[in-house]
PDB file of C-alpha atoms in Angstrom:
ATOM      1  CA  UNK A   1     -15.425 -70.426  96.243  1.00 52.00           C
ATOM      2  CA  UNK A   2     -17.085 -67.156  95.808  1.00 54.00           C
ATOM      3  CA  UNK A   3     -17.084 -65.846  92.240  1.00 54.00           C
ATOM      4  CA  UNK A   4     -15.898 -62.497  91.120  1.00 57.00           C
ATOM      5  CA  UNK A   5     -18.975 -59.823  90.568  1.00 54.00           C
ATOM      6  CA  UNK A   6     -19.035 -59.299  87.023  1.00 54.00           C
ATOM      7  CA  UNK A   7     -20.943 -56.927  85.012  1.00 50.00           C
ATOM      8  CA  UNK A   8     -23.836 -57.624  82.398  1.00 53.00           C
ATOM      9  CA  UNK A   9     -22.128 -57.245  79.181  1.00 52.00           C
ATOM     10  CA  UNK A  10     -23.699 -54.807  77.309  1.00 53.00           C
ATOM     11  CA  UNK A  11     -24.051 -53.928  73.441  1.00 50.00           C
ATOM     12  CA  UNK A  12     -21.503 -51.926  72.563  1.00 52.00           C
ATOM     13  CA  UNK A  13     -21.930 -50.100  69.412  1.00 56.00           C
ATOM     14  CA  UNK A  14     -19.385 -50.383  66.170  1.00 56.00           C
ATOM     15  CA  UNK A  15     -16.944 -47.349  65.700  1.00 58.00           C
ATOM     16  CA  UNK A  16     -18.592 -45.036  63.345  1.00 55.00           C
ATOM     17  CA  UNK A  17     -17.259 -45.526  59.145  1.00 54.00           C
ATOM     18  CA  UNK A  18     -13.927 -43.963  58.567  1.00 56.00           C
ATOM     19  CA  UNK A  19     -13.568 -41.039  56.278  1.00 54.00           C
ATOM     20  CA  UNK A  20     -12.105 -41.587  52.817  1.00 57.00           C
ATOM     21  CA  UNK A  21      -8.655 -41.729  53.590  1.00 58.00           C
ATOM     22  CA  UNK A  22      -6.536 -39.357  51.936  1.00 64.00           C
ATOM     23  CA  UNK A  23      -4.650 -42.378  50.429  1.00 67.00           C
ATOM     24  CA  UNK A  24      -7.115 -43.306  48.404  1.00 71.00           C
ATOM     25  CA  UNK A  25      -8.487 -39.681  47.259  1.00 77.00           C
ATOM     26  CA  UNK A  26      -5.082 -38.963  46.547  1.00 76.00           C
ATOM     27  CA  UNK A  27      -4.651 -42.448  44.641  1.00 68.00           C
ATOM     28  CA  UNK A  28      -7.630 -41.865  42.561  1.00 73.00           C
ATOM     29  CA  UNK A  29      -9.648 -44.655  43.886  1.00 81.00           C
ATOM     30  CA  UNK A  30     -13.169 -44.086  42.909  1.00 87.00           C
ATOM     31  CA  UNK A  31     -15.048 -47.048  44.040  1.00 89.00           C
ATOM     32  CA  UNK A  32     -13.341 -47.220  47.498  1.00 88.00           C
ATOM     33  CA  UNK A  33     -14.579 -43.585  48.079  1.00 88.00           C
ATOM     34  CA  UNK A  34     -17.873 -43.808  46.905  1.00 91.00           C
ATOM     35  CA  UNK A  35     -18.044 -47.445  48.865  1.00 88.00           C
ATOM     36  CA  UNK A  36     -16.986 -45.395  52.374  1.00 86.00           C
ATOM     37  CA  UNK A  37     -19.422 -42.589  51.292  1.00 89.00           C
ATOM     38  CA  UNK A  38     -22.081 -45.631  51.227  1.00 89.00           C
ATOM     39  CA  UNK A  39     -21.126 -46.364  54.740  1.00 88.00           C
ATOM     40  CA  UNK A  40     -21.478 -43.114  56.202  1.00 87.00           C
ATOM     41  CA  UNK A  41     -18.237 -41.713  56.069  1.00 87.00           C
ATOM     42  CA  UNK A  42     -17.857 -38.119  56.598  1.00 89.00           C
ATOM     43  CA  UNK A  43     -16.798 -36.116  53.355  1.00 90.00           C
ATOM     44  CA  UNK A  44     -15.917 -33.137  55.316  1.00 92.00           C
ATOM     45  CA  UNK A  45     -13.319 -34.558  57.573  1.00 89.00           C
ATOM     46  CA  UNK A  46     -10.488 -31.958  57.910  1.00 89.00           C
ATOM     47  CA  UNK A  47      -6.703 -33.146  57.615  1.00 83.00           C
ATOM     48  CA  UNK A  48      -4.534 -32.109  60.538  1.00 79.00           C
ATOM     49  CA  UNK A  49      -2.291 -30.007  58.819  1.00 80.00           C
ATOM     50  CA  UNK A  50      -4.160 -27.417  56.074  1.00 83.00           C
ATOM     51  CA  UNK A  51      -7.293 -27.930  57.788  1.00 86.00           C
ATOM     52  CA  UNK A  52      -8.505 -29.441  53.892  1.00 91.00           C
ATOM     53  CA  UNK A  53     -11.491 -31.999  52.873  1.00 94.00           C
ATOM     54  CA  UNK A  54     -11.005 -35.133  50.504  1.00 94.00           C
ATOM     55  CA  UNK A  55     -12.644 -32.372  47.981  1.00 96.00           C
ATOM     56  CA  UNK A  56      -9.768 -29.751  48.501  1.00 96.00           C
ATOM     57  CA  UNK A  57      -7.265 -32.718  47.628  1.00 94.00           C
ATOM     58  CA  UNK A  58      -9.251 -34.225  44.899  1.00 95.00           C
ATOM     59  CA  UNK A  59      -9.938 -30.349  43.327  1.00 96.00           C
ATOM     60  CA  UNK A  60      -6.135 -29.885  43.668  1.00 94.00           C
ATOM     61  CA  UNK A  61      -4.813 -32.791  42.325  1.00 94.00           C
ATOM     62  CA  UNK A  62      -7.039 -32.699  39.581  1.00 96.00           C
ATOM     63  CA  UNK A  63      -8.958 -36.116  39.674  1.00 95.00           C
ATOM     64  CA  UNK A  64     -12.202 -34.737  38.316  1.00 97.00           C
ATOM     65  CA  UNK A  65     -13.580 -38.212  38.499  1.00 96.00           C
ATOM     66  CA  UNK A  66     -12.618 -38.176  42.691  1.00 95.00           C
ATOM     67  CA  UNK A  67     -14.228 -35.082  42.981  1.00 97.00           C
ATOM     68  CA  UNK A  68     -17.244 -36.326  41.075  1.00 97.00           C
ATOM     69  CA  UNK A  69     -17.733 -38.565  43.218  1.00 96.00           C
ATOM     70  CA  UNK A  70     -17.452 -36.870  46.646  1.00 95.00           C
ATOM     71  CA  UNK A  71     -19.931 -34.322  45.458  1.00 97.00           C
ATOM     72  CA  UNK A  72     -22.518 -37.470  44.762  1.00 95.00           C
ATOM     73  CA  UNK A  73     -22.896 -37.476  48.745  1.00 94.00           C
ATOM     74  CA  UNK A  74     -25.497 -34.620  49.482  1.00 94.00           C
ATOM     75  CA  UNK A  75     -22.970 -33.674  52.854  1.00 94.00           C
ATOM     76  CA  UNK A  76     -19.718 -32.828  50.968  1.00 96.00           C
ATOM     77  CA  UNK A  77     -19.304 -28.881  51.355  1.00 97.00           C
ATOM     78  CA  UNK A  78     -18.431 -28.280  47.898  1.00 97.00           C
ATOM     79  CA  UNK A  79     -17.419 -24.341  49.208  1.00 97.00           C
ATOM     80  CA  UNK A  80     -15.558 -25.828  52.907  1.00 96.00           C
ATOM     81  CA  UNK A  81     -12.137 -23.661  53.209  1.00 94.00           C
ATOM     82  CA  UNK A  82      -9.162 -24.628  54.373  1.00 92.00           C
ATOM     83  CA  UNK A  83      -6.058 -23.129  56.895  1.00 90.00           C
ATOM     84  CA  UNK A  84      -5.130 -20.979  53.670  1.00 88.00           C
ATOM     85  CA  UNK A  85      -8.723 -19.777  53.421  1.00 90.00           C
ATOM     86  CA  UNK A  86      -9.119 -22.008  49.713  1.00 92.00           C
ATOM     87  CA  UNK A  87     -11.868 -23.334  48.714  1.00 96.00           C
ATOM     88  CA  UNK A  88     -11.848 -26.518  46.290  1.00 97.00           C
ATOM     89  CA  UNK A  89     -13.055 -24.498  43.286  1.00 98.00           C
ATOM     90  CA  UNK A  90      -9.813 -21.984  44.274  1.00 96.00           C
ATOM     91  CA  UNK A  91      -7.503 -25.096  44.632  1.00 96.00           C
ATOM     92  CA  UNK A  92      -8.422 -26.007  41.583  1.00 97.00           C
ATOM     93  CA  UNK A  93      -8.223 -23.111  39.642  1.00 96.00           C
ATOM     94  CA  UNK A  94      -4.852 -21.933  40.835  1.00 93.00           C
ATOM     95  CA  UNK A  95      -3.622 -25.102  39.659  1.00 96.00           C
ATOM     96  CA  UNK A  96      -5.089 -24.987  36.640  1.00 97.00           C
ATOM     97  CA  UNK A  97      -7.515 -27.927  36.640  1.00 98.00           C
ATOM     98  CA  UNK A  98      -9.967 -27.143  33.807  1.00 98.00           C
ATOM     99  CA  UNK A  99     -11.911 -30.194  34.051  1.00 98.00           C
ATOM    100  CA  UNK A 100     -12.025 -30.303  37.558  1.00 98.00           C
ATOM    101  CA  UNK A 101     -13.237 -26.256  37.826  1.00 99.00           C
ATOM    102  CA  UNK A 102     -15.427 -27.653  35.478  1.00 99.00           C
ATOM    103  CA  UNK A 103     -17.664 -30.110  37.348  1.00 99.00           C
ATOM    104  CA  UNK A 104     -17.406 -27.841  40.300  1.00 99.00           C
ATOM    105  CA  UNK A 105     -18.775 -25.204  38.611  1.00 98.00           C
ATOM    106  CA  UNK A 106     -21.924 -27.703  37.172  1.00 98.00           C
ATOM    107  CA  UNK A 107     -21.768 -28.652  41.309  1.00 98.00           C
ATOM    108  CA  UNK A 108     -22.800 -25.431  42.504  1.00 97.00           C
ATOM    109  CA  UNK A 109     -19.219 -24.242  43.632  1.00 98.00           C
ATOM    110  CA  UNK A 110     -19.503 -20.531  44.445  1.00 96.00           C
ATOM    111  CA  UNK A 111     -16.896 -19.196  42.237  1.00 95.00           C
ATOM    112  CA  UNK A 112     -17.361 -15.604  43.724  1.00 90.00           C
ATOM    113  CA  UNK A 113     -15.606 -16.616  47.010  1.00 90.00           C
ATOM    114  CA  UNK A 114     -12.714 -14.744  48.177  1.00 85.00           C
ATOM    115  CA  UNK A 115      -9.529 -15.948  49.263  1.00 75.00           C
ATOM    116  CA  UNK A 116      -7.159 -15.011  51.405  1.00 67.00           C
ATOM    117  CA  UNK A 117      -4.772 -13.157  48.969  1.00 63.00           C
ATOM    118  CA  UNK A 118      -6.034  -9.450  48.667  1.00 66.00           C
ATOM    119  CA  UNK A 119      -9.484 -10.876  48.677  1.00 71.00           C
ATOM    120  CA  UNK A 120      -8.404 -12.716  45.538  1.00 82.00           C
ATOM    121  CA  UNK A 121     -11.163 -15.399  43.861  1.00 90.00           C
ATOM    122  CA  UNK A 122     -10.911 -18.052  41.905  1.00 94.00           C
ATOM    123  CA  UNK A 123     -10.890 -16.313  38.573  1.00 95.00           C
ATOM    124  CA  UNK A 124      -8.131 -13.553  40.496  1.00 92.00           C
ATOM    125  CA  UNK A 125      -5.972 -16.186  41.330  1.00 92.00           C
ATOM    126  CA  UNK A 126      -6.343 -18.308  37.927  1.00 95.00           C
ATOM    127  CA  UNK A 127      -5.083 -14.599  36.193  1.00 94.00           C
ATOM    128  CA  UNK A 128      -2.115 -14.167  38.940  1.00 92.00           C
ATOM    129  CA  UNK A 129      -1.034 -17.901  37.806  1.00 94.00           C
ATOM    130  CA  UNK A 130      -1.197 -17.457  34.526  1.00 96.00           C
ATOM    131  CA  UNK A 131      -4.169 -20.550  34.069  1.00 97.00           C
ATOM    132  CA  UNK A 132      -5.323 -19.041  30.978  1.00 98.00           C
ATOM    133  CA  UNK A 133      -7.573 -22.541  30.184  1.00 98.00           C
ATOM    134  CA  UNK A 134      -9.370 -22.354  33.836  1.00 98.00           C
ATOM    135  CA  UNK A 135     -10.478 -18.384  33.327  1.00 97.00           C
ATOM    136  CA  UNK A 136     -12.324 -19.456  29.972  1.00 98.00           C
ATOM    137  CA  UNK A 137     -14.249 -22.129  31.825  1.00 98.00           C
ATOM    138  CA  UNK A 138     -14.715 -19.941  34.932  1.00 98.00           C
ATOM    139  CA  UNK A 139     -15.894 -17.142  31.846  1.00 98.00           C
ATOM    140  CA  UNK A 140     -17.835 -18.943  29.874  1.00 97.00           C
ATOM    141  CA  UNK A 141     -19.748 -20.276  33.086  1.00 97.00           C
ATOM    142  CA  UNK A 142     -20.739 -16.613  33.527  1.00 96.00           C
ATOM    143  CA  UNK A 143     -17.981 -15.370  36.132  1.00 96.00           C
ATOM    144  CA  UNK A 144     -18.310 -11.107  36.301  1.00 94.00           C
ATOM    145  CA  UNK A 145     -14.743 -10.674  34.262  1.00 95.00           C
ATOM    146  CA  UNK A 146     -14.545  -7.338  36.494  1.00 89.00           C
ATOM    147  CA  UNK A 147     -14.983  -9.222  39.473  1.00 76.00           C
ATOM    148  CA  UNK A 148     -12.879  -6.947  41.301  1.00 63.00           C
ATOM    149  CA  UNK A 149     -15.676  -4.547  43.252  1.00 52.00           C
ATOM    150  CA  UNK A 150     -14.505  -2.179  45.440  1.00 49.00           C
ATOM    151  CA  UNK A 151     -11.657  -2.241  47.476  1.00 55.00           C
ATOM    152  CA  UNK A 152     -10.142  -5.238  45.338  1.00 76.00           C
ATOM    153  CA  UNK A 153      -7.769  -5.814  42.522  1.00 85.00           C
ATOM    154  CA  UNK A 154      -9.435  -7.056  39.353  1.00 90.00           C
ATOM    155  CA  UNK A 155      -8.467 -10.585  37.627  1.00 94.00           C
ATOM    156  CA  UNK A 156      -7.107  -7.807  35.117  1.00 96.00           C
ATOM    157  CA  UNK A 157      -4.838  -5.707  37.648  1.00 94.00           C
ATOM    158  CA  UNK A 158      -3.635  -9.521  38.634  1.00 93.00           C
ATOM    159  CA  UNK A 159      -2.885 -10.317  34.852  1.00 96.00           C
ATOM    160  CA  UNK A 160      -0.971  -7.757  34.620  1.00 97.00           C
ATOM    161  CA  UNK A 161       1.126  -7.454  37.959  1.00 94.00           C
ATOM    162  CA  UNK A 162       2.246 -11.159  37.610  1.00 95.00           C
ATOM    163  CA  UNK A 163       2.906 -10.648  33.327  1.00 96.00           C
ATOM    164  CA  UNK A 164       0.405 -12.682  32.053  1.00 96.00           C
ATOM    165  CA  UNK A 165      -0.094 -11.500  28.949  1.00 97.00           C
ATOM    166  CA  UNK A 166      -2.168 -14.337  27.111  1.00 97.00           C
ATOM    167  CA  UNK A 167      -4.751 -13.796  30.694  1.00 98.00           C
ATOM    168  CA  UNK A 168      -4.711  -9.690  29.681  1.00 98.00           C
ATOM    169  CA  UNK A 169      -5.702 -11.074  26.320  1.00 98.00           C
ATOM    170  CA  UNK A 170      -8.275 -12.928  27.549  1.00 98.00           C
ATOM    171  CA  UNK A 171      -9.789 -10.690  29.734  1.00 98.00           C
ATOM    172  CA  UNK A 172      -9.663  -8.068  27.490  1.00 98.00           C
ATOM    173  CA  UNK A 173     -11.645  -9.741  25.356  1.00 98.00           C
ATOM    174  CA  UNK A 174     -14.192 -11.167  27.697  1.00 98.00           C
ATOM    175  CA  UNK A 175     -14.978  -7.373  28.756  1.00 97.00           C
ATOM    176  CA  UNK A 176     -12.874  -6.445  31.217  1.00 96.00           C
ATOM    177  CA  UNK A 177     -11.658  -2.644  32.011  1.00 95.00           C
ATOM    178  CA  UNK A 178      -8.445  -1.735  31.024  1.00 96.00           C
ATOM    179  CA  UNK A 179      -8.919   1.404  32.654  1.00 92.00           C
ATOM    180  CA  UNK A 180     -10.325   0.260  35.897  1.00 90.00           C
ATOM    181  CA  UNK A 181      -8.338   1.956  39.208  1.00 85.00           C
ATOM    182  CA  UNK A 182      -9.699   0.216  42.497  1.00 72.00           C
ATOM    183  CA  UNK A 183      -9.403   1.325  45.807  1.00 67.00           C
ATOM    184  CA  UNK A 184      -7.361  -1.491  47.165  1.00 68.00           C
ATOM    185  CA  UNK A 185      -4.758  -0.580  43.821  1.00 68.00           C
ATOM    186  CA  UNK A 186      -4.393   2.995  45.229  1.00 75.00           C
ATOM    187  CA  UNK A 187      -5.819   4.350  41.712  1.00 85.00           C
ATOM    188  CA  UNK A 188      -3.767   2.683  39.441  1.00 92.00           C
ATOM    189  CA  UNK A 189      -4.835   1.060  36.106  1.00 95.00           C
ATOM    190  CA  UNK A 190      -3.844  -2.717  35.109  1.00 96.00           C
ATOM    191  CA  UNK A 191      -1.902  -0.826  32.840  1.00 97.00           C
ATOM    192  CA  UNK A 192       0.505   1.154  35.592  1.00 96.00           C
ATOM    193  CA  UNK A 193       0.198  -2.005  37.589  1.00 95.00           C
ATOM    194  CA  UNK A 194       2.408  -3.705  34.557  1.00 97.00           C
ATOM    195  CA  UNK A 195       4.537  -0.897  34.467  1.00 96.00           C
ATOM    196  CA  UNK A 196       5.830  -0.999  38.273  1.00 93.00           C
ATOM    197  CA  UNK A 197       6.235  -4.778  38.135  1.00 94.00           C
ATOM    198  CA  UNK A 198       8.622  -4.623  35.400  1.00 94.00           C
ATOM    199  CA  UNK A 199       5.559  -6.841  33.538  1.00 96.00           C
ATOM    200  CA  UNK A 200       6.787  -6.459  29.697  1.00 96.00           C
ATOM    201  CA  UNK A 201       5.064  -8.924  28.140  1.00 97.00           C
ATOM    202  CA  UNK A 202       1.616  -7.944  29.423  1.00 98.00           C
ATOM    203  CA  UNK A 203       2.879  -4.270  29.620  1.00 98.00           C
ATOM    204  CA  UNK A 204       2.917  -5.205  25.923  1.00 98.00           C
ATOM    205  CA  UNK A 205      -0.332  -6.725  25.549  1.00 98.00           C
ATOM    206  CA  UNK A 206      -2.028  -3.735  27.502  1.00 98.00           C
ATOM    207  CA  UNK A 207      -0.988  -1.446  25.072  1.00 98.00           C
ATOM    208  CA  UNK A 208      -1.187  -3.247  21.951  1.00 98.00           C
ATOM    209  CA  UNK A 209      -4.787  -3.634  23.230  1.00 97.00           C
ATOM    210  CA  UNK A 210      -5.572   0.008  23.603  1.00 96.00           C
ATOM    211  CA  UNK A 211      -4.160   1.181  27.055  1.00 97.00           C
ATOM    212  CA  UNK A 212      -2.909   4.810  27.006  1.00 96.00           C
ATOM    213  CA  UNK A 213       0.719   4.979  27.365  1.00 96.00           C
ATOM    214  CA  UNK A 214       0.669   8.282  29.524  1.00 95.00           C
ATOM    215  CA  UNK A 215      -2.531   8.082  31.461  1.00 94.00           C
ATOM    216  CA  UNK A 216      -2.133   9.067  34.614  1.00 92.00           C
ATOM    217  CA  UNK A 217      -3.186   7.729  38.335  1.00 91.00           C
ATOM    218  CA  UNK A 218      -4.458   9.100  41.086  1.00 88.00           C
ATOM    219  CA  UNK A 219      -1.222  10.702  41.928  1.00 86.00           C
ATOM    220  CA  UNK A 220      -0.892  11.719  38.689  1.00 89.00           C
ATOM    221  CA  UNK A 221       2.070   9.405  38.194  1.00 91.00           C
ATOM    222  CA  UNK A 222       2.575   8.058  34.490  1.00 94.00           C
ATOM    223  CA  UNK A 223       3.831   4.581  33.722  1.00 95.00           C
ATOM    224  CA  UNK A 224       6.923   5.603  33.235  1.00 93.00           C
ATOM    225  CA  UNK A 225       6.986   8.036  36.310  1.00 90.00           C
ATOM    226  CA  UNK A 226       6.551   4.861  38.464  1.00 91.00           C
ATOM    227  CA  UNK A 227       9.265   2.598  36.500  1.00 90.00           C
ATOM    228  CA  UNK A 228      11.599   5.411  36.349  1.00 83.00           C
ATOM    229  CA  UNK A 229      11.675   4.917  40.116  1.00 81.00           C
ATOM    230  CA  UNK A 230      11.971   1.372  40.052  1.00 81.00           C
ATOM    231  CA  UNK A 231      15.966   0.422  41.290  1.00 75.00           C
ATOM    232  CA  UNK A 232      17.103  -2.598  38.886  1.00 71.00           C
ATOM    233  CA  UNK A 233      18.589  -2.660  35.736  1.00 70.00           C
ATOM    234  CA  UNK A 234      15.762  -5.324  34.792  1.00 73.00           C
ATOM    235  CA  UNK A 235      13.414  -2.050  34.948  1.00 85.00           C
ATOM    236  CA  UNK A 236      15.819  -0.840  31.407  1.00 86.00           C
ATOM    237  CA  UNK A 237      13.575  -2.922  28.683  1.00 90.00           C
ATOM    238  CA  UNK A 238      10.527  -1.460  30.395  1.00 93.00           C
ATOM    239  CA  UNK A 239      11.003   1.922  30.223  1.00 91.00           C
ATOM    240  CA  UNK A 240      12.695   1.565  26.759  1.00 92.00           C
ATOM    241  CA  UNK A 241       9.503  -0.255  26.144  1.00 95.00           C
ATOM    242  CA  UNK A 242       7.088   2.842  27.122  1.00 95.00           C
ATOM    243  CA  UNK A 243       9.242   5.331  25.618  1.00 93.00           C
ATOM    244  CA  UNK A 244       9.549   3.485  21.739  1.00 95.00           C
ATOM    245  CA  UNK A 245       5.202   3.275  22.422  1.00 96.00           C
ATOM    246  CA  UNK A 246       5.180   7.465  22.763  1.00 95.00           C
ATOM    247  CA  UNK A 247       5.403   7.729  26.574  1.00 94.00           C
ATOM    248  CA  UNK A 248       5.971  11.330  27.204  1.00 91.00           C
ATOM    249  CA  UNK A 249       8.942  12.240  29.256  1.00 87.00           C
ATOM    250  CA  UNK A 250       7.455  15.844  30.203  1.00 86.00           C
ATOM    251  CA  UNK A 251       4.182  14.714  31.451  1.00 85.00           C
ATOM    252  CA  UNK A 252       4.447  16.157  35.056  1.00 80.00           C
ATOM    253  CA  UNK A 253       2.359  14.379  38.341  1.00 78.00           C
ATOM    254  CA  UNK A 254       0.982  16.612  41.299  1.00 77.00           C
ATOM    255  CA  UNK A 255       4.089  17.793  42.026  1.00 75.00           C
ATOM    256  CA  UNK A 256       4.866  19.581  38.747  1.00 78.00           C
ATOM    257  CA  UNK A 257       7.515  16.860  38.435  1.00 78.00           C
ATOM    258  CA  UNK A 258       8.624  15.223  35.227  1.00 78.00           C
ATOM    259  CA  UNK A 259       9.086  11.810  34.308  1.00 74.00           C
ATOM    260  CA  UNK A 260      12.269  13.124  32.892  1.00 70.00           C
ATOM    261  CA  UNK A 261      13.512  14.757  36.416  1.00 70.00           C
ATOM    262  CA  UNK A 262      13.253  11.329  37.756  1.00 64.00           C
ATOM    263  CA  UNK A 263      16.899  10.484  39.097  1.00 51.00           C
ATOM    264  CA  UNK A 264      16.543   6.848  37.884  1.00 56.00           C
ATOM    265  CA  UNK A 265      15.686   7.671  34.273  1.00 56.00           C
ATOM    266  CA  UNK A 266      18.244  10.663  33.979  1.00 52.00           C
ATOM    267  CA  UNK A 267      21.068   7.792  34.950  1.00 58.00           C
ATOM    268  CA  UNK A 268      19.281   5.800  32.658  1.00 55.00           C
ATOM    269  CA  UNK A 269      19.436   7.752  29.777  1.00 56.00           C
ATOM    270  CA  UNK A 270      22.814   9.228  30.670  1.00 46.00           C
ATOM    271  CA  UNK A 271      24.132   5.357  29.690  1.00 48.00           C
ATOM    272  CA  UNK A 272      23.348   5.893  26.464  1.00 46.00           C
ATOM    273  CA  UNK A 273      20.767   3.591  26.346  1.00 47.00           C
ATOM    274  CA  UNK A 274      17.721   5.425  25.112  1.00 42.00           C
ATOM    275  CA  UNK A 275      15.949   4.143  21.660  1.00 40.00           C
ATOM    276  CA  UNK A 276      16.794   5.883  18.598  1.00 35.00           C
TER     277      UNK A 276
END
């Protein structure tokens, strides 16, 4: 009987180490990380839907020990971004993860990254969430508290648009310029940003803090110019707000127009509902 040709078997290399599965960065399990880091695994390895790294899930979750660890292997990209344009150190600080900012921060993170949101970075987006704990860290590690530059919002102008007073506080202590007016915030001032929102509390905080009730922008628009033109009767306690504080109802913008011609205030003060 003649015998089937067979081929030489040849050595076939093993598959190369798996990643750290998301299960157990997610889990918190430290020793089976650093064990598949040991075998080569690749730290970077991008999940199929936000296009993240073990270290953005780690950095958002919070497991400071988990990201510890994935930063011991000299590959991990400690600044990789994701589908959203985040980096870890971002993740992390819009979540408010002190400790994990933290050891990023001691990692090398670059915490003057921008993300995705109005060129927002990490210490932007810890002041738009309110994550007063993560700006100190990201202060204290010597993070520009007018990190806004041109053509972008300051951590300050975010404070204030999404009413985080105790971040206003903080900012305005570390430094920061109650009076700046970017381009990208079409020459207003934290301060007007507040205003427009409907931001009371850190409308509040801006002014006990020393912003000037009726400076004006570059349209020479007052505070209560632009909430006088705000439709909602939520807008009320904020212009009751900059009136009790001094704000002057004649102070006219470019077009020789009053704050006091404004059809939304008239109404408003034709309810009756001006302070004594």
């Amino acid at each position: 009987m003649v015998q089937r040709f067979r081929p030489p078997r040849f050595w076939v290399p093993p598959p190369p180490p798996p990643p750290p599965p998301p299960c157990a960065v997610k889990a918190g399990f430290d020793d089976l990380v650093h064990d598949l880091l040991l075998a080569g695994a690749n730290p970077n390895v991008r999940q199929s839907d936000s296009h993240g790294t073990p270290l953005h899930t780690a950095a958002k979750l919070g497991l400071a020990n988990t990201v510890s660890v994935l930063l011991s292997s000299p590959s991990t990209d400690k600044n990789a971004l994701d589908n959203n344009g985040c980096s870890p150190l971002m993740d992390a600080s819009l979540h408010g993860r002190v400790t994990t900012v933290k050891v990023l921060l001691a990692a090398g993170a670059d915490a003057g990254m921008r993300g995705p949101w109005d060129a927002a970075s990490a210490l932007s987006l810890a002041a738009q969430f309110g994550e007063i704990g993560v700006m100190k860290a990201l202060l204290e590690h010597g993070v520009d508290v007018n990190d806004g530059g041109v053509g972008r919002w300051s951590a300050l102008h975010w404070a204030a648009q999404f009413n985080s007073a105790g971040c206003v506080a903080v900012l305005l202590d570390a430094g920061a310029d109650i009076n700046d007016m970017s381009e990208k915030s079409e020459g207003q001032t934290p301060f007007h940003f507040a205003a427009k929102a409907g931001s009371n509390e850190a409308l509040l905080a801006l002014l006990r803090l020393g912003a000037s009730v009726d400076q004006k922008n570059d349209d020479g628009l007052t505070a209560l110019h632009l909430a006088g033109r705000v439709e909602g009767d939520d807008m009320d306690h904020t212009v009751d707000i900059l009136l009790r504080w001094g704000a002057s109802e004649q102070a006219v913008d470019q077009d020789e127009k009053t704050s006091s011609q404004n059809r939304r205030l008239f109404n408003w003060r034709g309810r009756g509902s001006a302070p004594s």
